mmCIF file of C-alpha atoms in Angstrom:
data_model
loop_
_atom_site.group_PDB
_atom_site.id
_atom_site.type_symbol
_atom_site.label_atom_id
_atom_site.label_comp_id
_atom_site.label_asym_id
_atom_site.label_seq_id
_atom_site.Cartn_x
_atom_site.Cartn_y
_atom_site.Cartn_z
ATOM 1 C CA MET A 1 190.934 -43.944 -31.201
ATOM 2 C CA HIS A 2 187.326 -45.198 -30.601
ATOM 3 C CA PRO A 3 187.372 -48.804 -29.194
ATOM 4 C CA ALA A 4 185.185 -49.760 -32.762
ATOM 5 C CA PHE A 5 188.208 -48.886 -34.160
ATOM 6 C CA ALA A 6 191.020 -50.171 -32.062
ATOM 7 C CA SER A 7 191.086 -53.559 -34.441
ATOM 8 C CA ILE A 8 191.991 -52.155 -37.749
ATOM 9 C CA ARG A 9 194.809 -53.310 -38.931
ATOM 10 C CA PHE A 10 197.342 -51.050 -40.459
ATOM 11 C CA GLY A 11 199.815 -52.978 -43.494
ATOM 12 C CA PRO A 12 201.551 -54.940 -44.240
ATOM 13 C CA PHE A 13 203.725 -52.252 -46.621
ATOM 14 C CA ALA A 14 206.330 -52.819 -49.009
ATOM 15 C CA SER A 15 207.398 -48.958 -49.187
ATOM 16 C CA ALA A 16 209.684 -47.262 -46.905
ATOM 17 C CA TYR A 17 207.283 -44.003 -46.979
ATOM 18 C CA HIS A 18 203.986 -45.925 -45.946
ATOM 19 C CA SER A 19 205.615 -48.338 -43.047
ATOM 20 C CA GLU A 20 207.170 -44.845 -41.371
ATOM 21 C CA ALA A 21 204.228 -42.665 -41.909
ATOM 22 C CA MET A 22 201.820 -45.008 -39.332
ATOM 23 C CA THR A 23 202.578 -42.704 -36.524
ATOM 24 C CA PRO A 24 200.283 -41.972 -33.399
ATOM 25 C CA GLU A 25 199.150 -39.076 -35.293
ATOM 26 C CA LEU A 26 198.245 -40.614 -37.959
ATOM 27 C CA LYS A 27 195.910 -43.119 -36.912
ATOM 28 C CA GLU A 28 195.155 -40.655 -34.287
ATOM 29 C CA ALA A 29 193.679 -38.489 -37.418
ATOM 30 C CA LEU A 30 191.953 -41.917 -38.593
ATOM 31 C CA GLY A 31 190.328 -42.745 -35.455
ATOM 32 C CA ALA A 32 188.681 -39.131 -35.129
ATOM 33 C CA PHE A 33 188.081 -39.029 -38.934
ATOM 34 C CA LEU A 34 185.678 -42.712 -38.450
ATOM 35 C CA GLU A 35 184.415 -41.360 -35.013
ATOM 36 C CA LYS A 36 182.924 -38.119 -36.192
ATOM 37 C CA GLU A 37 182.231 -39.359 -40.244
ATOM 38 C CA LEU A 38 181.315 -43.751 -40.234
ATOM 39 C CA LEU A 39 180.547 -44.308 -36.299
ATOM 40 C CA PRO A 40 177.226 -42.524 -36.388
ATOM 41 C CA GLN A 41 175.957 -44.922 -39.222
ATOM 42 C CA VAL A 42 176.063 -47.707 -37.685
ATOM 43 C CA GLU A 43 172.490 -48.397 -37.189
ATOM 44 C CA ARG A 44 172.224 -51.166 -34.222
ATOM 45 C CA PRO A 45 174.859 -52.713 -31.547
ATOM 46 C CA PHE A 46 177.572 -54.915 -33.326
ATOM 47 C CA ASP A 47 179.474 -57.777 -32.159
ATOM 48 C CA SER A 48 183.430 -56.931 -33.306
ATOM 49 C CA THR A 49 184.325 -55.130 -36.028
ATOM 50 C CA SER A 50 187.663 -55.879 -38.495
ATOM 51 C CA GLY A 51 189.145 -53.769 -40.979
ATOM 52 C CA ALA A 52 192.725 -52.467 -43.184
ATOM 53 C CA LEU A 53 194.511 -49.230 -43.906
ATOM 54 C CA VAL A 54 196.859 -50.063 -46.804
ATOM 55 C CA ALA A 55 198.333 -47.965 -49.071
ATOM 56 C CA ALA A 56 196.474 -48.169 -52.656
ATOM 57 C CA TYR A 57 200.331 -47.365 -53.994
ATOM 58 C CA ASP A 58 202.293 -49.305 -52.140
ATOM 59 C CA GLY A 59 205.552 -49.612 -53.570
ATOM 60 C CA ASP A 60 209.060 -47.133 -53.268
ATOM 61 C CA ARG A 61 208.168 -46.127 -57.053
ATOM 62 C CA TYR A 62 204.830 -44.045 -55.678
ATOM 63 C CA CYS A 63 206.450 -42.515 -52.860
ATOM 64 C CA GLY A 64 209.096 -39.586 -54.456
ATOM 65 C CA PRO A 65 208.138 -36.193 -52.878
ATOM 66 C CA ASN A 66 206.476 -35.068 -55.673
ATOM 67 C CA SER A 67 203.881 -37.931 -55.890
ATOM 68 C CA ALA A 68 200.096 -37.401 -55.778
ATOM 69 C CA VAL A 69 199.255 -41.123 -54.783
ATOM 70 C CA ARG A 70 201.535 -41.716 -51.800
ATOM 71 C CA ASN A 71 198.679 -40.675 -49.431
ATOM 72 C CA ILE A 72 196.409 -42.761 -50.813
ATOM 73 C CA TYR A 73 195.001 -45.461 -48.602
ATOM 74 C CA LYS A 74 192.469 -48.143 -48.785
ATOM 75 C CA PHE A 75 190.216 -48.477 -46.065
ATOM 76 C CA GLU A 76 187.694 -51.786 -45.029
ATOM 77 C CA CYS A 77 185.877 -52.045 -41.967
ATOM 78 C CA VAL A 78 183.479 -54.643 -41.181
ATOM 79 C CA PHE A 79 181.018 -54.504 -37.873
ATOM 80 C CA HIS A 80 179.861 -58.285 -37.122
ATOM 81 C CA ARG A 81 176.377 -59.564 -35.844
ATOM 82 C CA SER A 82 174.710 -62.058 -36.572
ATOM 83 C CA SER A 83 171.933 -60.500 -38.264
ATOM 84 C CA GLY A 84 173.988 -58.726 -41.316
ATOM 85 C CA ASP A 85 177.153 -57.272 -41.545
ATOM 86 C CA ASP A 86 177.887 -52.964 -42.015
ATOM 87 C CA THR A 87 180.717 -52.864 -44.127
ATOM 88 C CA ILE A 88 182.962 -50.053 -45.740
ATOM 89 C CA ASP A 89 185.522 -49.947 -48.824
ATOM 90 C CA VAL A 90 186.391 -46.860 -49.698
ATOM 91 C CA GLU A 91 189.930 -45.299 -50.810
ATOM 92 C CA LEU A 92 190.625 -42.517 -47.978
ATOM 93 C CA VAL A 93 193.263 -39.469 -48.324
ATOM 94 C CA PHE A 94 195.697 -38.670 -46.077
ATOM 95 C CA ARG A 95 196.830 -34.604 -45.453
ATOM 96 C CA ALA A 96 199.890 -34.355 -43.708
ATOM 97 C CA GLU A 97 200.058 -30.436 -43.978
ATOM 98 C CA THR A 98 196.375 -30.554 -41.677
ATOM 99 C CA SER A 99 196.691 -34.191 -39.962
ATOM 100 C CA ALA A 100 193.235 -35.300 -41.430
ATOM 101 C CA PHE A 101 191.896 -37.850 -43.858
ATOM 102 C CA SER A 102 189.467 -37.493 -46.618
ATOM 103 C CA THR A 103 187.360 -39.820 -48.982
ATOM 104 C CA ARG A 104 189.361 -39.565 -52.178
ATOM 105 C CA SER A 105 186.109 -39.389 -54.381
ATOM 106 C CA GLY A 106 185.553 -35.852 -51.867
ATOM 107 C CA LYS A 107 181.806 -37.437 -51.464
ATOM 108 C CA PRO A 108 180.567 -38.061 -47.502
ATOM 109 C CA LEU A 109 181.639 -41.980 -46.553
ATOM 110 C CA TYR A 110 178.932 -44.736 -47.071
ATOM 111 C CA LEU A 111 178.630 -47.807 -44.340
ATOM 112 C CA TRP A 112 176.706 -50.395 -46.411
ATOM 113 C CA THR A 113 174.213 -51.485 -43.308
ATOM 114 C CA ALA A 114 171.739 -53.880 -43.962
ATOM 115 C CA ALA A 115 169.190 -51.866 -43.829
ATOM 116 C CA ARG A 116 170.923 -49.605 -46.424
ATOM 117 C CA ARG A 117 171.935 -52.712 -48.294
ATOM 118 C CA GLU A 118 167.805 -54.807 -48.285
ATOM 119 C CA ARG A 119 166.956 -50.923 -49.399
ATOM 120 C CA HIS A 120 169.220 -50.878 -52.512
ATOM 121 C CA GLU A 121 168.400 -54.579 -53.515
ATOM 122 C CA ALA A 122 164.353 -53.987 -53.341
ATOM 123 C CA GLU A 123 164.968 -50.622 -55.342
ATOM 124 C CA GLY A 124 167.273 -52.351 -58.125
ATOM 125 C CA ARG A 125 163.565 -54.681 -57.725
ATOM 126 C CA ARG A 126 161.293 -52.054 -58.453
ATOM 127 C CA ILE A 127 163.464 -51.054 -61.175
ATOM 128 C CA GLN A 128 163.802 -54.116 -63.246
ATOM 129 C CA ASP A 129 160.007 -54.959 -62.525
ATOM 130 C CA LEU A 130 159.296 -51.838 -64.009
ATOM 131 C CA CYS A 131 161.624 -51.696 -66.757
ATOM 132 C CA GLY A 132 160.235 -55.232 -68.133
ATOM 133 C CA CYS A 133 156.609 -54.342 -68.060
ATOM 134 C CA ILE A 134 157.498 -51.350 -70.178
ATOM 135 C CA ALA A 135 159.197 -53.961 -72.728
ATOM 136 C CA LYS A 136 156.257 -55.746 -72.606
ATOM 137 C CA HIS A 137 153.696 -53.008 -73.437
ATOM 138 C CA GLU A 138 152.058 -52.923 -70.107
ATOM 139 C CA ASP A 139 149.816 -50.431 -69.084
ATOM 140 C CA VAL A 140 152.348 -48.928 -66.402
ATOM 141 C CA GLU A 141 152.869 -45.137 -65.770
ATOM 142 C CA ALA A 142 156.783 -44.549 -66.933
ATOM 143 C CA VAL A 143 157.665 -42.151 -63.845
ATOM 144 C CA CYS A 144 161.532 -43.525 -61.773
ATOM 145 C CA PRO A 145 160.718 -45.714 -58.542
ATOM 146 C CA LEU A 146 163.304 -43.684 -56.688
ATOM 147 C CA CYS A 147 162.919 -39.640 -57.807
ATOM 148 C CA SER A 148 158.906 -39.596 -59.298
ATOM 149 C CA ALA A 149 160.744 -37.977 -63.049
ATOM 150 C CA VAL A 150 158.932 -39.138 -66.073
ATOM 151 C CA LEU A 151 161.291 -41.269 -67.675
ATOM 152 C CA ARG A 152 162.597 -41.426 -71.119
ATOM 153 C CA VAL A 153 161.924 -44.299 -73.029
ATOM 154 C CA HIS A 154 163.083 -45.831 -76.211
ATOM 155 C CA ASP A 155 161.503 -48.789 -77.526
ATOM 156 C CA SER A 156 162.075 -49.654 -81.322
ATOM 157 C CA PRO A 157 162.906 -53.473 -83.247
ATOM 158 C CA SER A 158 167.125 -53.344 -82.117
ATOM 159 C CA LEU A 159 167.058 -51.267 -78.584
ATOM 160 C CA PHE A 160 165.344 -51.157 -75.350
ATOM 161 C CA ASP A 161 166.404 -47.915 -73.246
ATOM 162 C CA VAL A 162 164.833 -46.577 -70.254
ATOM 163 C CA SER A 163 166.150 -44.199 -67.760
ATOM 164 C CA CYS A 164 165.741 -41.908 -65.629
ATOM 165 C CA PRO A 165 166.571 -37.717 -66.485
ATOM 166 C CA ASN A 166 167.804 -37.335 -63.042
ATOM 167 C CA ARG A 167 170.284 -40.365 -63.427
ATOM 168 C CA CYS A 168 169.418 -42.436 -60.964
ATOM 169 C CA PHE A 169 169.042 -45.168 -63.121
ATOM 170 C CA LYS A 170 169.935 -46.268 -66.862
ATOM 171 C CA TYR A 171 168.431 -49.622 -68.420
ATOM 172 C CA ASN A 172 169.582 -50.319 -72.265
ATOM 173 C CA TYR A 173 169.325 -53.950 -73.701
ATOM 174 C CA HIS A 174 170.089 -54.744 -77.515
ATOM 175 C CA ARG A 175 167.263 -56.412 -78.598
ATOM 176 C CA ASP A 176 166.876 -59.541 -80.835
ATOM 177 C CA ALA A 177 165.253 -57.857 -84.059
ATOM 178 C CA ALA A 178 163.765 -61.068 -85.231
ATOM 179 C CA ASP A 179 161.959 -62.285 -82.155
ATOM 180 C CA GLY A 180 162.246 -59.017 -79.456
ATOM 181 C CA GLN A 181 164.039 -60.835 -76.968
ATOM 182 C CA LEU A 182 166.609 -58.432 -74.843
ATOM 183 C CA LEU A 183 169.923 -60.750 -75.820
ATOM 184 C CA HIS A 184 172.865 -57.791 -73.902
ATOM 185 C CA GLY A 185 173.159 -54.466 -72.832
ATOM 186 C CA HIS A 186 173.847 -52.639 -69.382
ATOM 187 C CA PHE A 187 171.990 -51.778 -65.924
ATOM 188 C CA PHE A 188 173.421 -48.901 -64.542
ATOM 189 C CA ARG A 189 172.129 -47.455 -61.024
ATOM 190 C CA LYS A 190 173.483 -44.111 -58.848
ATOM 191 C CA GLU A 191 176.268 -44.477 -56.295
ATOM 192 C CA PRO A 192 174.631 -44.706 -53.062
ATOM 193 C CA GLY A 193 175.216 -41.760 -50.736
ATOM 194 C CA ASP A 194 174.913 -39.610 -54.058
ATOM 195 C CA VAL A 195 172.447 -36.744 -54.125
#
C-alpha cells in the first residue's frame, strides 16, 4: 500500500464476517484503488494522512450469504496540511469475485481539495447573489454562472423559483404575500464531480 494510505484504520467491526474480510488481498485492492483514483487528485504536498474503512452495515444480520450490503464500506480520508486539508467521505463496494473496489454511487472518487472547496463556495456565493438580484428585479442577465444556460425564473407574489435547465442549481423560496419577503425554501446544487 502507498505510504499515503498506511495510516488507514480498518474497523473496528461488530461482525465476524467483516473482521475476517480484512485480508491482505482486500487491503491491497483498496490501496491499488486509492493510488489510482484518489492520489492523483491531491494537488499539494501534505504533512500526514488519517483515514478509516468501516462497514456501512456492521452486524451479523447484514452478513448472510445472500446479503446485498455486506461488502459496502464507509471510507474517509484526510490529507493534513497547515494550509488546509483535503478530505473525502464516501461509500465503497468491494467485489470479492474481482478483488476490486468501486464507489457505491458508480461515480468517480471526488477529493475535496482546498482549491475545490474554495471554488465551490465562491460559485455558491455567485448563485446566491444572482438570485438576490433577480428577486429584487435588478437589471441582470438571468444566465447560470456555472454553465451559462438561460435560467428558468418563476417570480410570483407567493413563490420565487430560479433554476438552471442543466440542473446546476435550484433556488426555490416561498414568499410572504403581504411584504414579498422570502420566508423559507431550498437551495439545491449539483453534487461536486457530477458532469
